[in-house]
XYZ file of C-alpha atoms in Angstrom:
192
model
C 65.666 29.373 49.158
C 63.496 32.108 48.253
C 64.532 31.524 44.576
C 63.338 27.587 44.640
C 60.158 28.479 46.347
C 59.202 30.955 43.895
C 60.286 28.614 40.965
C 57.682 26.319 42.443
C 54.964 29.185 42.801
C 55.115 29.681 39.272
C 54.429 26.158 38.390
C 52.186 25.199 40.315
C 49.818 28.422 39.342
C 50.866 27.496 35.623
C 49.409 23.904 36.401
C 46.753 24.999 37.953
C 45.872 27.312 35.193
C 45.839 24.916 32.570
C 43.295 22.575 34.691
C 41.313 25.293 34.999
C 41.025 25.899 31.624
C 40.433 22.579 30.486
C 37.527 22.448 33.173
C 35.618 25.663 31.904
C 35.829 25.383 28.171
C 32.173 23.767 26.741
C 31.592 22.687 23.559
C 27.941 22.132 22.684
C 27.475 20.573 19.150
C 23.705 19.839 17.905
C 22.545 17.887 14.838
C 19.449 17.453 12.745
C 18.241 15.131 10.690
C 16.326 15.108 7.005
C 13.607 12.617 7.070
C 12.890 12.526 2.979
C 9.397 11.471 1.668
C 9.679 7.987 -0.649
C 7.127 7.267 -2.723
C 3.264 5.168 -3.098
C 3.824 2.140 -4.950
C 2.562 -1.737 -5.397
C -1.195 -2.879 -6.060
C -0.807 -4.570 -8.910
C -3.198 -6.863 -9.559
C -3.344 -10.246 -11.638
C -6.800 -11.868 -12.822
C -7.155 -15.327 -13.486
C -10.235 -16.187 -15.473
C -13.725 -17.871 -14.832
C -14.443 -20.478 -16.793
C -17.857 -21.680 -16.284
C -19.756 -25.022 -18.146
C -23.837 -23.963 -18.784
C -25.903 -27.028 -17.511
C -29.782 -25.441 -17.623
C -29.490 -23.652 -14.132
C -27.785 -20.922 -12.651
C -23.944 -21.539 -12.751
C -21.446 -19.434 -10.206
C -17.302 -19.068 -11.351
C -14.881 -18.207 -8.567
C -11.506 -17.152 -8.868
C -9.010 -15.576 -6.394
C -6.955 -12.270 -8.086
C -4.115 -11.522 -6.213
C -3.090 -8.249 -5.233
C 0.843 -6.958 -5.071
C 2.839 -5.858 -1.993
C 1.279 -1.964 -1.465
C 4.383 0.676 -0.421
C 3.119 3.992 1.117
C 7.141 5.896 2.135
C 5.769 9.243 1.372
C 6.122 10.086 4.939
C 2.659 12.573 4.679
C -0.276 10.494 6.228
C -2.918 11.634 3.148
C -3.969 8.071 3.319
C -4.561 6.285 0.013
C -6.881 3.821 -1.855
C -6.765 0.673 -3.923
C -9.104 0.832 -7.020
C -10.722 -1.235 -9.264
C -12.815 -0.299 -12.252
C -14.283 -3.146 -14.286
C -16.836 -2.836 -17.590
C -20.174 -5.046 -18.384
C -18.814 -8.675 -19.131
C -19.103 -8.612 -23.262
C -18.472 -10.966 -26.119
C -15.389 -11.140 -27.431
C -14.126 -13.009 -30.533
C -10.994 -15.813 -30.888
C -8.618 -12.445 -31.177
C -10.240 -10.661 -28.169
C -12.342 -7.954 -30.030
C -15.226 -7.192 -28.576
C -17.883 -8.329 -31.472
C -20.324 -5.684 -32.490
C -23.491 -6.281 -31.976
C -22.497 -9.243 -29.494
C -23.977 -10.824 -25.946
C -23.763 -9.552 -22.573
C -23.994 -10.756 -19.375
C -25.821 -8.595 -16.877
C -23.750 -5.687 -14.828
C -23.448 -6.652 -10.951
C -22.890 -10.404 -12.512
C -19.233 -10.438 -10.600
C -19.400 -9.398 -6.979
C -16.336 -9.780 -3.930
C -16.628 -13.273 -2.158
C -13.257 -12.927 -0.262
C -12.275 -9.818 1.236
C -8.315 -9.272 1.252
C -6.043 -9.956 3.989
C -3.574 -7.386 4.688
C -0.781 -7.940 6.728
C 2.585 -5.719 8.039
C 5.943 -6.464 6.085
C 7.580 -3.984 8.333
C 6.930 -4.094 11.780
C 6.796 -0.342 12.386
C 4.482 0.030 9.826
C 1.126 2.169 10.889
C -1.288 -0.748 12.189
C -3.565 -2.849 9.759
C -6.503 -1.780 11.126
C -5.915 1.880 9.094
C -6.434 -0.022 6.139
C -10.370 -0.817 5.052
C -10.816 -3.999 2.695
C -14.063 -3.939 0.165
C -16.965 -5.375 1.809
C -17.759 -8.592 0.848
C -21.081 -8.675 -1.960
C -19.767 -5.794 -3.716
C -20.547 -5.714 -7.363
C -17.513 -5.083 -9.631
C -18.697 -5.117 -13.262
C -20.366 -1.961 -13.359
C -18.063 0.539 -14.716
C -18.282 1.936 -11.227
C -14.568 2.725 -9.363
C -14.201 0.345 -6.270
C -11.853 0.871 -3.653
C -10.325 -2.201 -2.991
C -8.518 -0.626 0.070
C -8.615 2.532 1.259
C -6.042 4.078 4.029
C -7.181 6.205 6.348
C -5.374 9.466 6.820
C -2.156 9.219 9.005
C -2.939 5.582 8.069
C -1.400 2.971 6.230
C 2.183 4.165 6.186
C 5.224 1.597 5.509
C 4.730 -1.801 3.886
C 1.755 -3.902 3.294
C 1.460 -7.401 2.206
C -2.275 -8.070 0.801
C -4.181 -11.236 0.301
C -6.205 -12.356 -2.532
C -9.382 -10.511 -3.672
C -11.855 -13.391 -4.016
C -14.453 -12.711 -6.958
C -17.651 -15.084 -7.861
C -19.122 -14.646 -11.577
C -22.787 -15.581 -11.716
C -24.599 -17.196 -14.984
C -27.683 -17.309 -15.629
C -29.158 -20.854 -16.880
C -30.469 -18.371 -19.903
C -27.021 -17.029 -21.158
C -25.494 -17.468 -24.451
C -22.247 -19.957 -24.758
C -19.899 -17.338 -25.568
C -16.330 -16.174 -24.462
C -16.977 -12.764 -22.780
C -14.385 -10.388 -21.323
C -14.105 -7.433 -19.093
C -11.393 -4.719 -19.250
C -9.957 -3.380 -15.862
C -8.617 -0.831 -14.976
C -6.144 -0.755 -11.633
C -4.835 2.526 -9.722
C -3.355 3.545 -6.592
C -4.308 6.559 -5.423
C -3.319 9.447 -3.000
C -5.669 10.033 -0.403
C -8.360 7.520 1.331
């Protein structure tokens, strides 16, 4: 009997070795994760033109320019801006070439009328209120950069979808019947 009982000893302690081992062996596992910077894109901008018929007083053209999706996935928070540099209104021949020598209309003819909207694609995106629209009576035509929008740092971050830019083009009762044309220039910038 002695042999049977210590048959029994020795598996039970053998048993109770191998629970005891699976009980005190930890594993402990971490993992990380690379959050990588995208990049600032959108803001294009498409201008429709403002045709305007003289009739002896002051004549006003609107038009409505819209503005493209803006993307900001960098991922840094420098905040970035929408601009918009027009020149002076000039005459332009049948071709488009400016004519030498030509009329003008005054600068600070075309001024913002209609502010853009902006509105979240993404709902995670930073709110809209980081994002500052022009302020309405701004003049464009003056070779002068305008921000169009401008994100505030740690602003503006994810995706944006932007109203129309509304624009108003003012005649004078005195100006020459001519086709006139302004070159723009469009860029999206880093920082507000």
């Amino acid at each position: 009997m002695k042999k049977s009982l210590f048959k029994k000893f020795i598996v039970t302690t053998m048993a109770f070795g191998i629970v005891a081992t699976a009980f005190s062996t930890h594993s402990f596992a971490s993992t990380t994760s690379t959050v990588q910077g995208g990049t600032l894109s959108g803001g294009s901008m498409t201008f429709t033109g403002l045709p305007a018929t003289l009739n002896g007083t002051l004549v006003k053209s609107t038009a409505n320019w819209a503005i493209g999706d803006i993307t900001d996935a960098r991922g840094t928070g420098e905040g970035w801006n929408l601009s918009l540099t027009l020149t002076q209104f000039k005459e332009v021949d049948g071709n488009g070439a400016y004519v030498i020598g030509g009329k003008s209309l005054a600068t600070n003819s075309l001024k913002v009328v209609g502010v853009p909207t902006i509105n979240k694609k993404d709902s995670t995106s930073s709110d809209i209120t980081t994002i500052t629209p022009v302020a309405s009576g701004t003049a464009l035509d003056n070779g002068s950069t305008v921000k169009v929008l401008s994100a505030s740092l740690n602003g503006g971050m994810g995706s944006y979808t932007i109203g129309n830019l509304g624009v108003e083009l003012t005649i004078p009762a005195n100006a020459y019947a001519k086709t006139y044309k302004t070159d723009a220039t469009v860029t999206i910038n880093t920082a507000p």
